[in-house]
XYZ file of C-alpha atoms in Angstrom:
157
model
C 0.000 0.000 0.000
C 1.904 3.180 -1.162
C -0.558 5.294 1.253
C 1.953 4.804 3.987
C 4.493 4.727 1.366
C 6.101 8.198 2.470
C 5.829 10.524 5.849
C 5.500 13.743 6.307
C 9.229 14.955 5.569
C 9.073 12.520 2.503
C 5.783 13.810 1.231
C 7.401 17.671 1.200
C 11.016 15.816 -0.474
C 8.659 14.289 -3.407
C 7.140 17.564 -3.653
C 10.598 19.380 -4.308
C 11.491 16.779 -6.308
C 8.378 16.961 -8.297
C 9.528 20.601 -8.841
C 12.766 20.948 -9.522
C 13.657 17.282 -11.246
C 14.047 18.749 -15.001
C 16.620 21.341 -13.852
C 19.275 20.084 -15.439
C 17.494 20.933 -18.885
C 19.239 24.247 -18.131
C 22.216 22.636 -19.412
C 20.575 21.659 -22.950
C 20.534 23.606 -25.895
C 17.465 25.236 -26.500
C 17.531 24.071 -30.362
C 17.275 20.809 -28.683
C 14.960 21.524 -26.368
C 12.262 23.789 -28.510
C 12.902 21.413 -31.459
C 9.639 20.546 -33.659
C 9.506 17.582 -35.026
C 11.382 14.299 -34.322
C 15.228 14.215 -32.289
C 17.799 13.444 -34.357
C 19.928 10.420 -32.127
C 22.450 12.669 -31.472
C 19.893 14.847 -29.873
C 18.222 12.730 -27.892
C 21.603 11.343 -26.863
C 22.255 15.454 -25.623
C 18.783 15.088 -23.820
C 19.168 12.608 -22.231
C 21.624 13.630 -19.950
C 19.416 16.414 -18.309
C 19.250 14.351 -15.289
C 23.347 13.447 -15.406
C 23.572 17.460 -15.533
C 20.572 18.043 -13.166
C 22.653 15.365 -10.634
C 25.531 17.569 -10.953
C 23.885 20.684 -10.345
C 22.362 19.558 -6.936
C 25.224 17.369 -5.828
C 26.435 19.943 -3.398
C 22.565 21.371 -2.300
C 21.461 20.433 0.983
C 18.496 18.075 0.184
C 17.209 14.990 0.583
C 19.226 12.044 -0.789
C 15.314 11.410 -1.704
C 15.047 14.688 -3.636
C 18.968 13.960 -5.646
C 17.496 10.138 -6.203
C 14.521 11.954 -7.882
C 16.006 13.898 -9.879
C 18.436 11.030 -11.057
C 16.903 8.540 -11.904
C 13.020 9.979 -13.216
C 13.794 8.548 -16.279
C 14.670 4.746 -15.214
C 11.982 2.413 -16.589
C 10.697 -0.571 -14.622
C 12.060 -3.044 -17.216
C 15.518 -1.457 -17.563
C 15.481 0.677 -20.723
C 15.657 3.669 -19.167
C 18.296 5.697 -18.631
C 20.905 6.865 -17.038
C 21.280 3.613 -15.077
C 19.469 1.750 -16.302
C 17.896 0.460 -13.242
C 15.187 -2.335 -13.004
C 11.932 -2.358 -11.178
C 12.220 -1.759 -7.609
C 16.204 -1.036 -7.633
C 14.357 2.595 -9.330
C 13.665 4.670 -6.162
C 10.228 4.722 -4.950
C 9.722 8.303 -5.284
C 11.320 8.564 -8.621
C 8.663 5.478 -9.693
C 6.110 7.598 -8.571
C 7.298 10.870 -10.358
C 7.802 9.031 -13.311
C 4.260 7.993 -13.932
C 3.085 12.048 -12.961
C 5.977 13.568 -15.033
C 4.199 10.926 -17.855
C 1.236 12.077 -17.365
C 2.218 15.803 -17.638
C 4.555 15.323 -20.522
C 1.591 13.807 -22.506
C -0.890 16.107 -21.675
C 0.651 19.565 -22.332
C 1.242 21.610 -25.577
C 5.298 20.951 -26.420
C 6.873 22.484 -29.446
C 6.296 19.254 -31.500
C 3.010 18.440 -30.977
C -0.125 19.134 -29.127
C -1.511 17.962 -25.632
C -3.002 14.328 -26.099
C -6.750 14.125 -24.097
C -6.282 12.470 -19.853
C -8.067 10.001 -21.312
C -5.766 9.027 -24.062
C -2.255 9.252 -21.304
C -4.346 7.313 -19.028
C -4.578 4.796 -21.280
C -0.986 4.648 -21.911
C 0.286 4.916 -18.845
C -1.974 1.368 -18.335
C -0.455 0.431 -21.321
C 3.224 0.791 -20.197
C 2.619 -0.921 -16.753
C 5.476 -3.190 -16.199
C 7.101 -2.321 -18.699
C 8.278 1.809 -18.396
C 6.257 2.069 -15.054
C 5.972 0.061 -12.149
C 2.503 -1.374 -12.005
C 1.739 -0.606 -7.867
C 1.759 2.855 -9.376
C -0.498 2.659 -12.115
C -2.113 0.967 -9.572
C -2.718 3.776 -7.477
C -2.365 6.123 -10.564
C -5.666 4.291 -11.738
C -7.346 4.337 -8.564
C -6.788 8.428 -7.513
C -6.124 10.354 -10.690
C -7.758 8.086 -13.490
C -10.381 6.486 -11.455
C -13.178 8.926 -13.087
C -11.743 8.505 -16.490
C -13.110 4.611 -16.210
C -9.864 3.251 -17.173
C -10.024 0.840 -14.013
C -12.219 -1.177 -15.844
C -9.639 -2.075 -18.143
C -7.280 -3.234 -15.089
């Protein structure tokens, strides 16, 4: 049960987290980052290591270690494809499980430079889609059951 998950002090460190995990998209080209259309791989290569940079830009900040594990690893995936560890399923910090499936959620549902914001309903659907395999599925879980839960994708559970 991932109600008891965090307490209070952990609660306002996922909240920071939340906040301040793409910081290190500072250190990325705004050509890169304002791009429309598809990422070259030498791009996305350049991308992806906003949360390499973002690491390095907190590393001497008095936080959390939950906040700098956050911001770190966000983009792990629950089968391993993620980066920049490549971590697998529960080795992937709680808290950056949990901000993975929200920072999801946001990415897909908000204008960006390449394309418009896709419908809840439709990133709901995804995000069930991509249980087990990007996102741990006690999140999507409790994704489905708070957030979704009037979008009747629970059925589909």
């Amino acid at each position: 049960d991932l109600d008891a998950a965090f307490d209070e002090a952990e609660q306002r460190a996922v909240g920071v987290g939340a906040v301040i995990h793409d910081i290190g998209k500072v250190g990325i080209p705004d050509d890169i980052l304002l791009k429309q259309g598809h990422l070259s791989p030498d791009e996305l290569a350049i991308i992806r290591r906003h949360p390499e940079i973002s690491t390095y830009i907190l590393a001497e900040l008095e936080l959390p270690p939950m906040v700098k594990e956050m911001v770190r690893h966000h983009h792990e995936r629950f089968d391993g494809l993620g980066y920049p560890e490549g971590l697998t399923g529960e080795d992937i910090p709680l808290a950056a499980r949990v901000l993975a499936v929200a920072d999801a959620l946001d990415a897909m549902t908000s204008n960006r430079p390449y394309r418009q914001a896709r419908p809840w309903k439709s990133a709901g659907e995804e995000i069930l889609a991509e249980s087990g395999r990007q996102f741990d599925p006690r999140i999507v879980e409790v994704f489905l059951e708070t957030v979704a839960g009037n979008l009747a994708l629970h059925q589909a559970v």
